[in-house]
PDB file of C-alpha atoms and ligand atoms in Angstrom:
ATOM      1  CA  MET A   1     104.977 -24.647 185.974  1.00  0.00           C
ATOM      2  CA  PRO A   2     101.994 -25.134 188.234  1.00  0.00           C
ATOM      3  CA  GLU A   3     103.787 -26.684 191.208  1.00  0.00           C
ATOM      4  CA  LYS A   4     107.541 -26.287 190.685  1.00  0.00           C
ATOM      5  CA  PRO A   5     107.975 -30.045 190.722  1.00  0.00           C
ATOM      6  CA  ASP A   6     111.306 -31.588 191.583  1.00  0.00           C
ATOM      7  CA  TYR A   7     112.171 -32.501 187.991  1.00  0.00           C
ATOM      8  CA  PRO A   8     115.736 -31.330 187.248  1.00  0.00           C
ATOM      9  CA  GLU A   9     115.934 -33.148 183.876  1.00  0.00           C
ATOM     10  CA  LEU A  10     112.912 -31.210 182.616  1.00  0.00           C
ATOM     11  CA  GLU A  11     114.138 -27.898 184.037  1.00  0.00           C
ATOM     12  CA  ALA A  12     117.490 -28.335 182.273  1.00  0.00           C
ATOM     13  CA  ALA A  13     115.910 -29.494 179.011  1.00  0.00           C
ATOM     14  CA  ARG A  14     113.480 -26.563 178.838  1.00  0.00           C
ATOM     15  CA  LEU A  15     116.346 -24.115 178.478  1.00  0.00           C
ATOM     16  CA  ASN A  16     117.027 -25.499 174.994  1.00  0.00           C
ATOM     17  CA  TRP A  17     113.483 -26.270 173.880  1.00  0.00           C
ATOM     18  CA  ARG A  18     112.344 -24.776 170.574  1.00  0.00           C
ATOM     19  CA  PHE A  19     108.816 -24.215 171.880  1.00  0.00           C
ATOM     20  CA  THR A  20     107.869 -22.040 174.833  1.00  0.00           C
ATOM     21  CA  PRO A  21     104.911 -23.713 176.517  1.00  0.00           C
ATOM     22  CA  ALA A  22     102.593 -21.898 178.896  1.00  0.00           C
ATOM     23  CA  ASP A  23     102.721 -23.505 182.351  1.00  0.00           C
ATOM     24  CA  SER A  24      99.129 -24.687 182.065  1.00  0.00           C
ATOM     25  CA  CYS A  25      99.126 -25.515 178.345  1.00  0.00           C
ATOM     26  CA  LEU A  26      97.652 -28.968 178.974  1.00  0.00           C
ATOM     27  CA  ALA A  27      95.363 -27.988 181.862  1.00  0.00           C
ATOM     28  CA  ALA A  28      92.691 -30.654 182.420  1.00  0.00           C
ATOM     29  CA  LYS A  29      93.436 -32.482 179.173  1.00  0.00           C
ATOM     30  CA  VAL A  30      93.237 -36.274 179.404  1.00  0.00           C
ATOM     31  CA  ILE A  31      96.111 -38.035 177.645  1.00  0.00           C
ATOM     32  CA  LEU A  32      96.847 -41.750 177.313  1.00  0.00           C
ATOM     33  CA  VAL A  33     100.545 -42.653 177.114  1.00  0.00           C
ATOM     34  CA  THR A  34     101.436 -46.245 176.275  1.00  0.00           C
ATOM     35  CA  GLY A  35     104.712 -47.541 177.643  1.00  0.00           C
ATOM     36  CA  ALA A  36     104.500 -44.935 180.404  1.00  0.00           C
ATOM     37  CA  SER A  37     106.616 -46.925 182.853  1.00  0.00           C
ATOM     38  CA  ASP A  38     110.057 -46.300 181.394  1.00  0.00           C
ATOM     39  CA  GLY A  39     112.213 -44.364 178.949  1.00  0.00           C
ATOM     40  CA  ILE A  40     110.570 -41.819 176.690  1.00  0.00           C
ATOM     41  CA  GLY A  41     107.025 -42.775 177.785  1.00  0.00           C
ATOM     42  CA  ARG A  42     107.814 -42.148 181.471  1.00  0.00           C
ATOM     43  CA  ALA A  43     109.278 -38.738 180.605  1.00  0.00           C
ATOM     44  CA  LEU A  44     106.230 -37.944 178.472  1.00  0.00           C
ATOM     45  CA  ALA A  45     103.838 -38.894 181.283  1.00  0.00           C
ATOM     46  CA  LYS A  46     105.661 -36.803 183.902  1.00  0.00           C
ATOM     47  CA  THR A  47     106.009 -33.850 181.524  1.00  0.00           C
ATOM     48  CA  TYR A  48     102.368 -33.874 180.413  1.00  0.00           C
ATOM     49  CA  ALA A  49     101.271 -34.028 184.055  1.00  0.00           C
ATOM     50  CA  THR A  50     103.634 -31.183 184.921  1.00  0.00           C
ATOM     51  CA  PHE A  51     101.856 -29.047 182.338  1.00  0.00           C
ATOM     52  CA  GLY A  52      98.445 -29.941 183.740  1.00  0.00           C
ATOM     53  CA  ALA A  53      97.214 -33.084 181.961  1.00  0.00           C
ATOM     54  CA  HIS A  54      95.531 -36.043 183.625  1.00  0.00           C
ATOM     55  CA  VAL A  55      97.604 -38.921 182.283  1.00  0.00           C
ATOM     56  CA  VAL A  56      96.387 -42.472 181.715  1.00  0.00           C
ATOM     57  CA  LEU A  57      99.519 -44.532 182.322  1.00  0.00           C
ATOM     58  CA  LEU A  58      99.467 -47.733 180.281  1.00  0.00           C
ATOM     59  CA  GLY A  59     102.248 -50.297 180.579  1.00  0.00           C
ATOM     60  CA  ARG A  60     102.873 -53.915 181.339  1.00  0.00           C
ATOM     61  CA  THR A  61     104.688 -53.687 184.686  1.00  0.00           C
ATOM     62  CA  ARG A  62     102.424 -52.431 187.476  1.00  0.00           C
ATOM     63  CA  ALA A  63     105.239 -51.755 189.949  1.00  0.00           C
ATOM     64  CA  LYS A  64     107.022 -49.462 187.469  1.00  0.00           C
ATOM     65  CA  LEU A  65     103.773 -47.658 186.619  1.00  0.00           C
ATOM     66  CA  GLU A  66     103.184 -47.102 190.346  1.00  0.00           C
ATOM     67  CA  VAL A  67     106.495 -45.258 190.637  1.00  0.00           C
ATOM     68  CA  VAL A  68     105.393 -42.848 187.865  1.00  0.00           C
ATOM     69  CA  PHE A  69     101.917 -42.544 189.433  1.00  0.00           C
ATOM     70  CA  ASP A  70     103.459 -41.684 192.818  1.00  0.00           C
ATOM     71  CA  TRP A  71     105.747 -39.074 191.273  1.00  0.00           C
ATOM     72  CA  ILE A  72     102.836 -37.410 189.482  1.00  0.00           C
ATOM     73  CA  THR A  73     100.550 -37.365 192.518  1.00  0.00           C
ATOM     74  CA  THR A  74     103.366 -36.015 194.702  1.00  0.00           C
ATOM     75  CA  HIS A  75     104.502 -33.301 192.297  1.00  0.00           C
ATOM     76  CA  THR A  76     101.386 -32.165 190.424  1.00  0.00           C
ATOM     77  CA  ARG A  77      97.699 -31.559 191.116  1.00  0.00           C
ATOM     78  CA  THR A  78      96.617 -33.879 188.287  1.00  0.00           C
ATOM     79  CA  GLU A  79      94.864 -37.230 188.619  1.00  0.00           C
ATOM     80  CA  PRO A  80      96.762 -40.018 186.865  1.00  0.00           C
ATOM     81  CA  VAL A  81      95.302 -43.468 186.290  1.00  0.00           C
ATOM     82  CA  ILE A  82      97.226 -46.732 186.000  1.00  0.00           C
ATOM     83  CA  VAL A  83      96.281 -49.258 183.311  1.00  0.00           C
ATOM     84  CA  PRO A  84      98.399 -52.414 183.511  1.00  0.00           C
ATOM     85  CA  CYS A  85      98.142 -53.947 180.050  1.00  0.00           C
ATOM     86  CA  GLU A  86     100.227 -56.429 178.097  1.00  0.00           C
ATOM     87  CA  LEU A  87      99.871 -55.105 174.561  1.00  0.00           C
ATOM     88  CA  ALA A  88     100.935 -58.464 173.119  1.00  0.00           C
ATOM     89  CA  ALA A  89      97.613 -59.777 174.446  1.00  0.00           C
ATOM     90  CA  LEU A  90      95.418 -56.752 173.686  1.00  0.00           C
ATOM     91  CA  ASP A  91      92.042 -57.702 172.227  1.00  0.00           C
ATOM     92  CA  GLU A  92      88.772 -55.897 171.535  1.00  0.00           C
ATOM     93  CA  GLU A  93      87.319 -56.840 174.929  1.00  0.00           C
ATOM     94  CA  SER A  94      90.193 -55.302 176.908  1.00  0.00           C
ATOM     95  CA  GLY A  95      90.164 -52.298 174.552  1.00  0.00           C
ATOM     96  CA  TYR A  96      86.465 -51.670 175.194  1.00  0.00           C
ATOM     97  CA  ALA A  97      87.017 -52.043 178.950  1.00  0.00           C
ATOM     98  CA  LEU A  98      89.702 -49.346 178.754  1.00  0.00           C
ATOM     99  CA  ARG A  99      87.442 -47.086 176.679  1.00  0.00           C
ATOM    100  CA  ASP A 100      84.593 -47.445 179.200  1.00  0.00           C
ATOM    101  CA  ALA A 101      86.923 -46.788 182.143  1.00  0.00           C
ATOM    102  CA  ILE A 102      88.232 -43.577 180.498  1.00  0.00           C
ATOM    103  CA  ASP A 103      84.694 -42.496 179.629  1.00  0.00           C
ATOM    104  CA  ASP A 104      83.464 -43.136 183.196  1.00  0.00           C
ATOM    105  CA  SER A 105      86.426 -41.353 184.820  1.00  0.00           C
ATOM    106  CA  PHE A 106      86.894 -38.380 182.487  1.00  0.00           C
ATOM    107  CA  GLY A 107      84.074 -38.319 179.915  1.00  0.00           C
ATOM    108  CA  ARG A 108      86.507 -37.809 177.037  1.00  0.00           C
ATOM    109  CA  LEU A 109      90.059 -38.390 175.817  1.00  0.00           C
ATOM    110  CA  ASP A 110      92.142 -35.500 174.420  1.00  0.00           C
ATOM    111  CA  GLY A 111      95.230 -37.367 173.301  1.00  0.00           C
ATOM    112  CA  ILE A 112      97.035 -40.655 172.792  1.00  0.00           C
ATOM    113  CA  VAL A 113     100.759 -41.215 172.430  1.00  0.00           C
ATOM    114  CA  HIS A 114     101.424 -44.635 170.947  1.00  0.00           C
ATOM    115  CA  ASN A 115     104.876 -44.969 172.462  1.00  0.00           C
ATOM    116  CA  ALA A 116     105.177 -48.565 173.782  1.00  0.00           C
ATOM    117  CA  SER A 117     107.291 -50.712 171.568  1.00  0.00           C
ATOM    118  CA  ILE A 118     109.629 -53.692 171.560  1.00  0.00           C
ATOM    119  CA  LEU A 119     112.836 -54.031 169.565  1.00  0.00           C
ATOM    120  CA  GLY A 120     112.821 -57.720 168.662  1.00  0.00           C
ATOM    121  CA  PRO A 121     115.936 -59.441 167.394  1.00  0.00           C
ATOM    122  CA  LYS A 122     118.375 -57.566 165.167  1.00  0.00           C
ATOM    123  CA  VAL A 123     119.044 -60.272 162.578  1.00  0.00           C
ATOM    124  CA  PRO A 124     118.708 -60.580 158.795  1.00  0.00           C
ATOM    125  CA  ILE A 125     115.262 -61.345 157.390  1.00  0.00           C
ATOM    126  CA  ALA A 126     116.628 -64.748 156.258  1.00  0.00           C
ATOM    127  CA  HIS A 127     117.001 -65.771 159.913  1.00  0.00           C
ATOM    128  CA  TYR A 128     114.217 -63.780 161.586  1.00  0.00           C
ATOM    129  CA  PRO A 129     112.172 -66.066 163.916  1.00  0.00           C
ATOM    130  CA  ALA A 130     108.585 -65.956 162.600  1.00  0.00           C
ATOM    131  CA  GLN A 131     106.982 -65.999 166.058  1.00  0.00           C
ATOM    132  CA  GLN A 132     108.998 -62.981 167.195  1.00  0.00           C
ATOM    133  CA  TRP A 133     108.121 -61.187 163.954  1.00  0.00           C
ATOM    134  CA  GLN A 134     104.439 -61.640 164.824  1.00  0.00           C
ATOM    135  CA  GLN A 135     104.930 -60.453 168.394  1.00  0.00           C
ATOM    136  CA  VAL A 136     106.777 -57.278 167.365  1.00  0.00           C
ATOM    137  CA  LEU A 137     104.071 -56.458 164.826  1.00  0.00           C
ATOM    138  CA  GLN A 138     101.367 -57.158 167.435  1.00  0.00           C
ATOM    139  CA  VAL A 139     102.845 -54.839 170.095  1.00  0.00           C
ATOM    140  CA  ASN A 140     104.207 -52.082 167.846  1.00  0.00           C
ATOM    141  CA  ALA A 141     101.585 -51.872 165.092  1.00  0.00           C
ATOM    142  CA  PHE A 142      98.451 -53.941 165.763  1.00  0.00           C
ATOM    143  CA  ALA A 143      97.967 -52.637 169.323  1.00  0.00           C
ATOM    144  CA  PRO A 144      98.120 -48.950 168.233  1.00  0.00           C
ATOM    145  CA  PHE A 145      95.559 -49.695 165.492  1.00  0.00           C
ATOM    146  CA  LEU A 146      93.176 -51.495 167.870  1.00  0.00           C
ATOM    147  CA  LEU A 147      93.582 -48.983 170.714  1.00  0.00           C
ATOM    148  CA  THR A 148      92.933 -46.100 168.318  1.00  0.00           C
ATOM    149  CA  GLN A 149      89.881 -47.802 166.833  1.00  0.00           C
ATOM    150  CA  VAL A 150      88.218 -48.599 170.176  1.00  0.00           C
ATOM    151  CA  LEU A 151      89.088 -45.170 171.623  1.00  0.00           C
ATOM    152  CA  LEU A 152      87.818 -43.059 168.691  1.00  0.00           C
ATOM    153  CA  PRO A 153      84.393 -42.533 170.349  1.00  0.00           C
ATOM    154  CA  VAL A 154      86.015 -40.976 173.463  1.00  0.00           C
ATOM    155  CA  LEU A 155      88.479 -38.986 171.342  1.00  0.00           C
ATOM    156  CA  GLU A 156      85.504 -37.576 169.446  1.00  0.00           C
ATOM    157  CA  LYS A 157      84.108 -36.265 172.741  1.00  0.00           C
ATOM    158  CA  SER A 158      87.124 -33.939 172.966  1.00  0.00           C
ATOM    159  CA  PRO A 159      86.817 -30.489 171.329  1.00  0.00           C
ATOM    160  CA  ASN A 160      90.147 -31.247 169.628  1.00  0.00           C
ATOM    161  CA  ALA A 161      92.177 -34.396 170.080  1.00  0.00           C
ATOM    162  CA  SER A 162      95.733 -35.333 169.150  1.00  0.00           C
ATOM    163  CA  ILE A 163      97.217 -38.738 168.340  1.00  0.00           C
ATOM    164  CA  VAL A 164     100.986 -39.083 168.192  1.00  0.00           C
ATOM    165  CA  MET A 165     102.592 -42.232 166.784  1.00  0.00           C
ATOM    166  CA  ILE A 166     106.147 -42.673 168.035  1.00  0.00           C
ATOM    167  CA  SER A 167     108.128 -43.806 165.033  1.00  0.00           C
ATOM    168  CA  SER A 168     111.795 -44.255 164.229  1.00  0.00           C
ATOM    169  CA  SER A 169     114.262 -43.368 161.488  1.00  0.00           C
ATOM    170  CA  VAL A 170     114.113 -47.041 160.353  1.00  0.00           C
ATOM    171  CA  GLY A 171     110.343 -46.616 159.941  1.00  0.00           C
ATOM    172  CA  ARG A 172     111.048 -44.018 157.256  1.00  0.00           C
ATOM    173  CA  LYS A 173     114.051 -45.618 155.549  1.00  0.00           C
ATOM    174  CA  GLY A 174     114.571 -49.318 156.157  1.00  0.00           C
ATOM    175  CA  ARG A 175     117.991 -50.571 157.218  1.00  0.00           C
ATOM    176  CA  ALA A 176     119.516 -54.046 157.354  1.00  0.00           C
ATOM    177  CA  TYR A 177     118.834 -56.168 160.460  1.00  0.00           C
ATOM    178  CA  TRP A 178     116.094 -53.932 161.886  1.00  0.00           C
ATOM    179  CA  GLY A 179     113.540 -56.545 160.749  1.00  0.00           C
ATOM    180  CA  ALA A 180     110.050 -56.465 162.226  1.00  0.00           C
ATOM    181  CA  TYR A 181     110.803 -53.335 164.288  1.00  0.00           C
ATOM    182  CA  ALA A 182     111.413 -51.291 161.119  1.00  0.00           C
ATOM    183  CA  VAL A 183     108.407 -52.816 159.368  1.00  0.00           C
ATOM    184  CA  SER A 184     106.178 -52.084 162.390  1.00  0.00           C
ATOM    185  CA  LYS A 185     107.210 -48.422 162.308  1.00  0.00           C
ATOM    186  CA  PHE A 186     106.433 -48.225 158.570  1.00  0.00           C
ATOM    187  CA  ALA A 187     102.979 -49.548 159.525  1.00  0.00           C
ATOM    188  CA  LEU A 188     102.593 -46.753 162.110  1.00  0.00           C
ATOM    189  CA  GLU A 189     103.579 -44.179 159.496  1.00  0.00           C
ATOM    190  CA  GLY A 190     100.923 -45.649 157.188  1.00  0.00           C
ATOM    191  CA  LEU A 191      98.318 -45.642 159.944  1.00  0.00           C
ATOM    192  CA  THR A 192      99.150 -41.975 160.575  1.00  0.00           C
ATOM    193  CA  GLU A 193      98.593 -41.021 156.929  1.00  0.00           C
ATOM    194  CA  VAL A 194      95.374 -43.026 156.478  1.00  0.00           C
ATOM    195  CA  LEU A 195      93.826 -41.808 159.742  1.00  0.00           C
ATOM    196  CA  ALA A 196      94.855 -38.194 159.154  1.00  0.00           C
ATOM    197  CA  ASP A 197      93.238 -38.265 155.723  1.00  0.00           C
ATOM    198  CA  GLU A 198      90.060 -39.856 157.114  1.00  0.00           C
ATOM    199  CA  HIS A 199      89.769 -37.151 159.769  1.00  0.00           C
ATOM    200  CA  SER A 200      90.905 -34.179 157.692  1.00  0.00           C
ATOM    201  CA  HIS A 201      87.373 -32.955 156.903  1.00  0.00           C
ATOM    202  CA  ALA A 202      85.925 -33.221 160.404  1.00  0.00           C
ATOM    203  CA  GLY A 203      89.161 -31.611 161.649  1.00  0.00           C
ATOM    204  CA  LYS A 204      88.601 -32.579 165.304  1.00  0.00           C
ATOM    205  CA  ILE A 205      91.307 -35.233 165.563  1.00  0.00           C
ATOM    206  CA  ARG A 206      94.862 -34.601 164.387  1.00  0.00           C
ATOM    207  CA  ILE A 207      97.293 -37.452 163.843  1.00  0.00           C
ATOM    208  CA  ASN A 208     101.055 -37.087 163.428  1.00  0.00           C
ATOM    209  CA  SER A 209     104.125 -39.287 163.659  1.00  0.00           C
ATOM    210  CA  LEU A 210     107.228 -38.422 165.642  1.00  0.00           C
ATOM    211  CA  ASN A 211     110.718 -39.859 165.446  1.00  0.00           C
ATOM    212  CA  PRO A 212     112.401 -39.114 168.790  1.00  0.00           C
ATOM    213  CA  GLY A 213     115.888 -39.911 167.475  1.00  0.00           C
ATOM    214  CA  GLY A 214     118.571 -41.710 169.488  1.00  0.00           C
ATOM    215  CA  THR A 215     117.723 -41.305 173.191  1.00  0.00           C
ATOM    216  CA  ARG A 216     119.236 -42.642 176.421  1.00  0.00           C
ATOM    217  CA  THR A 217     116.853 -45.512 177.282  1.00  0.00           C
ATOM    218  CA  ALA A 218     116.850 -49.273 177.834  1.00  0.00           C
ATOM    219  CA  MET A 219     115.754 -49.878 174.238  1.00  0.00           C
ATOM    220  CA  ARG A 220     118.635 -47.841 172.859  1.00  0.00           C
ATOM    221  CA  ARG A 221     121.075 -49.776 175.091  1.00  0.00           C
ATOM    222  CA  ALA A 222     119.692 -53.050 173.718  1.00  0.00           C
ATOM    223  CA  ALA A 223     119.985 -51.828 170.121  1.00  0.00           C
ATOM    224  CA  TYR A 224     123.513 -50.392 170.529  1.00  0.00           C
ATOM    225  CA  PRO A 225     125.201 -52.251 173.424  1.00  0.00           C
ATOM    226  CA  ALA A 226     128.666 -50.845 172.612  1.00  0.00           C
ATOM    227  CA  GLU A 227     127.523 -47.206 172.661  1.00  0.00           C
ATOM    228  CA  ASP A 228     128.346 -44.905 175.584  1.00  0.00           C
ATOM    229  CA  PRO A 229     124.917 -43.788 176.934  1.00  0.00           C
ATOM    230  CA  ALA A 230     126.469 -40.538 178.179  1.00  0.00           C
ATOM    231  CA  THR A 231     126.761 -39.405 174.533  1.00  0.00           C
ATOM    232  CA  LEU A 232     122.966 -39.512 174.125  1.00  0.00           C
ATOM    233  CA  PRO A 233     120.307 -36.974 175.119  1.00  0.00           C
ATOM    234  CA  ASN A 234     117.920 -37.616 178.009  1.00  0.00           C
ATOM    235  CA  PRO A 235     114.314 -38.347 177.018  1.00  0.00           C
ATOM    236  CA  GLU A 236     113.283 -34.896 178.315  1.00  0.00           C
ATOM    237  CA  ASP A 237     115.778 -33.057 176.078  1.00  0.00           C
ATOM    238  CA  ARG A 238     113.629 -33.333 172.952  1.00  0.00           C
ATOM    239  CA  LEU A 239     110.148 -33.585 174.431  1.00  0.00           C
ATOM    240  CA  ASP A 240     109.219 -30.113 173.189  1.00  0.00           C
ATOM    241  CA  VAL A 241     107.763 -31.545 169.950  1.00  0.00           C
ATOM    242  CA  ALA A 242     105.703 -34.147 171.774  1.00  0.00           C
ATOM    243  CA  LEU A 243     104.431 -31.474 174.148  1.00  0.00           C
ATOM    244  CA  TYR A 244     103.647 -29.037 171.335  1.00  0.00           C
ATOM    245  CA  LEU A 245     101.625 -31.668 169.437  1.00  0.00           C
ATOM    246  CA  MET A 246      99.334 -32.118 172.463  1.00  0.00           C
ATOM    247  CA  THR A 247      98.699 -28.383 172.945  1.00  0.00           C
ATOM    248  CA  ASP A 248      96.045 -26.269 171.265  1.00  0.00           C
ATOM    249  CA  SER A 249      98.895 -24.502 169.420  1.00  0.00           C
ATOM    250  CA  ALA A 250      99.019 -27.577 167.176  1.00  0.00           C
ATOM    251  CA  ILE A 251      95.328 -27.565 166.224  1.00  0.00           C
ATOM    252  CA  GLY A 252      95.161 -28.074 162.468  1.00  0.00           C
ATOM    253  CA  VAL A 253      98.564 -29.760 162.271  1.00  0.00           C
ATOM    254  CA  THR A 254      97.863 -33.254 160.971  1.00  0.00           C
ATOM    255  CA  GLY A 255      99.287 -35.993 158.757  1.00  0.00           C
ATOM    256  CA  GLU A 256     102.848 -34.753 159.266  1.00  0.00           C
ATOM    257  CA  ARG A 257     106.095 -36.529 160.091  1.00  0.00           C
ATOM    258  CA  PHE A 258     108.072 -34.861 162.860  1.00  0.00           C
ATOM    259  CA  ASP A 259     111.695 -35.482 163.704  1.00  0.00           C
ATOM    260  CA  ALA A 260     112.640 -34.417 167.221  1.00  0.00           C
ATOM    261  CA  ARG A 261     116.288 -33.878 166.284  1.00  0.00           C
ATOM    262  CA  SER A 262     115.710 -31.522 163.377  1.00  0.00           C
ATOM    263  CA  TRP A 263     112.471 -29.795 164.424  1.00  0.00           C
ATOM    264  CA  ASP A 264     112.780 -25.997 164.277  1.00  0.00           C
ATOM    265  CA  GLY A 265     109.828 -25.222 166.518  1.00  0.00           C
ATOM    266  CA  PRO A 266     106.336 -24.171 165.491  1.00  0.00           C
ATOM    267  CA  VAL A 267     106.343 -21.602 162.694  1.00  0.00           C
ATOM    268  CA  ASP A 268     104.367 -19.031 164.663  1.00  0.00           C
ATOM    269  CA  ASP A 269     106.320 -19.368 167.935  1.00  0.00           C
ATOM    270  CA  GLY A 270     108.310 -16.231 168.751  1.00  0.00           C
ATOM    271  CA  LYS A 271     111.226 -18.209 170.178  1.00  0.00           C
ATOM    272  CA  SER A 272     111.735 -20.242 166.993  1.00  0.00           C
ATOM    273  CA  GLU A 273     111.954 -17.103 164.886  1.00  0.00           C
ATOM    274  CA  GLN A 274     114.720 -15.510 166.913  1.00  0.00           C
TER     275      GLN A 274
HETATM  276  N1  NAP B   1     115.334 -44.736 172.573  1.00  0.00           N
HETATM  277  C1  NAP B   1     115.597 -44.444 171.316  1.00  0.00           C
HETATM  278  O1  NAP B   1     116.759 -44.149 170.964  1.00  0.00           O
HETATM  279  C2  NAP B   1     114.498 -44.455 170.293  1.00  0.00           C
HETATM  280  C3  NAP B   1     114.819 -44.057 168.971  1.00  0.00           C
HETATM  281  C4  NAP B   1     113.795 -44.051 168.006  1.00  0.00           C
HETATM  282  C5  NAP B   1     112.509 -44.432 168.369  1.00  0.00           C
HETATM  283  N2  NAP B   1     112.238 -44.827 169.667  1.00  0.00           N
HETATM  284  C6  NAP B   1     110.854 -45.189 169.987  1.00  0.00           C
HETATM  285  O2  NAP B   1     110.485 -44.492 171.164  1.00  0.00           O
HETATM  286  C7  NAP B   1     109.505 -45.256 171.888  1.00  0.00           C
HETATM  287  C8  NAP B   1     109.946 -45.410 173.337  1.00  0.00           C
HETATM  288  O3  NAP B   1     111.188 -46.103 173.334  1.00  0.00           O
HETATM  289  P1  NAP B   1     112.114 -46.207 174.630  1.00  0.00           P
HETATM  290  O4  NAP B   1     113.491 -46.145 174.140  1.00  0.00           O
HETATM  291  O5  NAP B   1     111.625 -45.284 175.683  1.00  0.00           O
HETATM  292  O6  NAP B   1     111.820 -47.724 175.056  1.00  0.00           O
HETATM  293  P2  NAP B   1     111.944 -48.442 176.491  1.00  0.00           P
HETATM  294  O7  NAP B   1     112.861 -47.698 177.373  1.00  0.00           O
HETATM  295  O8  NAP B   1     112.255 -49.865 176.163  1.00  0.00           O
HETATM  296  O9  NAP B   1     110.464 -48.348 177.063  1.00  0.00           O
HETATM  297  C9  NAP B   1     109.437 -49.028 176.408  1.00  0.00           C
HETATM  298  C10 NAP B   1     108.147 -48.869 177.158  1.00  0.00           C
HETATM  299  O10 NAP B   1     107.139 -49.657 176.476  1.00  0.00           O
HETATM  300  C11 NAP B   1     106.589 -50.589 177.399  1.00  0.00           C
HETATM  301  N3  NAP B   1     106.244 -51.822 176.726  1.00  0.00           N
HETATM  302  C12 NAP B   1     107.054 -52.588 175.980  1.00  0.00           C
HETATM  303  N4  NAP B   1     106.405 -53.680 175.568  1.00  0.00           N
HETATM  304  C13 NAP B   1     105.144 -53.589 176.045  1.00  0.00           C
HETATM  305  C14 NAP B   1     104.013 -54.426 175.972  1.00  0.00           C
HETATM  306  N5  NAP B   1     104.042 -55.584 175.327  1.00  0.00           N
HETATM  307  N6  NAP B   1     102.860 -54.053 176.583  1.00  0.00           N
HETATM  308  C15 NAP B   1     102.837 -52.871 177.260  1.00  0.00           C
HETATM  309  N7  NAP B   1     103.875 -52.046 177.385  1.00  0.00           N
HETATM  310  C16 NAP B   1     105.036 -52.402 176.785  1.00  0.00           C
HETATM  311  C17 NAP B   1     107.695 -50.814 178.427  1.00  0.00           C
HETATM  312  O11 NAP B   1     107.135 -51.355 179.604  1.00  0.00           O
HETATM  313  P3  NAP B   1     108.090 -52.115 180.690  1.00  0.00           P
HETATM  314  O12 NAP B   1     108.854 -51.045 181.354  1.00  0.00           O
HETATM  315  O13 NAP B   1     107.142 -52.797 181.579  1.00  0.00           O
HETATM  316  O14 NAP B   1     108.948 -53.058 179.897  1.00  0.00           O
HETATM  317  C18 NAP B   1     108.225 -49.394 178.578  1.00  0.00           C
HETATM  318  O15 NAP B   1     107.363 -48.635 179.385  1.00  0.00           O
HETATM  319  C19 NAP B   1     109.373 -46.585 171.143  1.00  0.00           C
HETATM  320  O16 NAP B   1     108.268 -46.542 170.294  1.00  0.00           O
HETATM  321  C20 NAP B   1     110.654 -46.654 170.323  1.00  0.00           C
HETATM  322  O17 NAP B   1     110.475 -47.444 169.173  1.00  0.00           O
HETATM  323  C21 NAP B   1     113.201 -44.839 170.612  1.00  0.00           C
END
């Protein structure tokens, strides 16, 4: 690692990763992470910065984003940027402002992880409050569509860019009471397939979906209040897939569904073949 940052969770997780990243595998890449203030998004932001990326930290709570910003500036030589943004209120105007700010600061964008998401109520469809249905779809599915659309011009300035849609097992097989959350993840899976097909010929932008699997975060606690969090992996434990997808090792990998729990590592990685 470039700086030996004080990041014990990452150091421990790396021992079991199925991908062996070079310390500077993301050197100077510019990556936008939504929901970078907590949970999996915070771990992604810190990990990407540790491996050399300049991370655009998007989230709705400035104070929490500042904690991640401070960690990154203290522990790495990268230049993070904070973008406070309520995705429930995202519109074209704020999207264009973000695109221009990224273009002015970095001149390109090499990756996006659409990670921010809300759970919504876990109730049967018969009783699902319509307004909350709309809000979940807005944050989890409409915002990733709009952000991707407005940011395509800066992604196209990258020699090879990567978009990762953070999905869920209920976005691949629906289950009772997961309501709008499940439907929003099906939408992300669809967006992944359509976009990947549209960009398959040009080959400069790859788009994949990733199911992180049950992970020790606030969202998981809300979804399974009776579960003992100690039985769950840390966000860093399975970040190898999300890291791999941002590296040049994944150039050409597009339109695929990844599952962090069952991933065997990249086919050409020496470690995975042992
Ligand atoms: N944890 C799991 O077991 C699990 C399993 C499968 C899939 N996932 C997926 O993994 C991703 C991350 O989940 P997580 O467990 O890390 O969730 P989390 O701990 O609840 O964190 C969610 C992040 O998204 C941000 N966010 C939420 N609503 C937002 C909005 N309206 N505008 C801007 N930012 C918003 C939050 O910001 P604040 O901190 O300001 O609230 C936070 O940074 C999600 O897409 C989730 O669906 C998680």
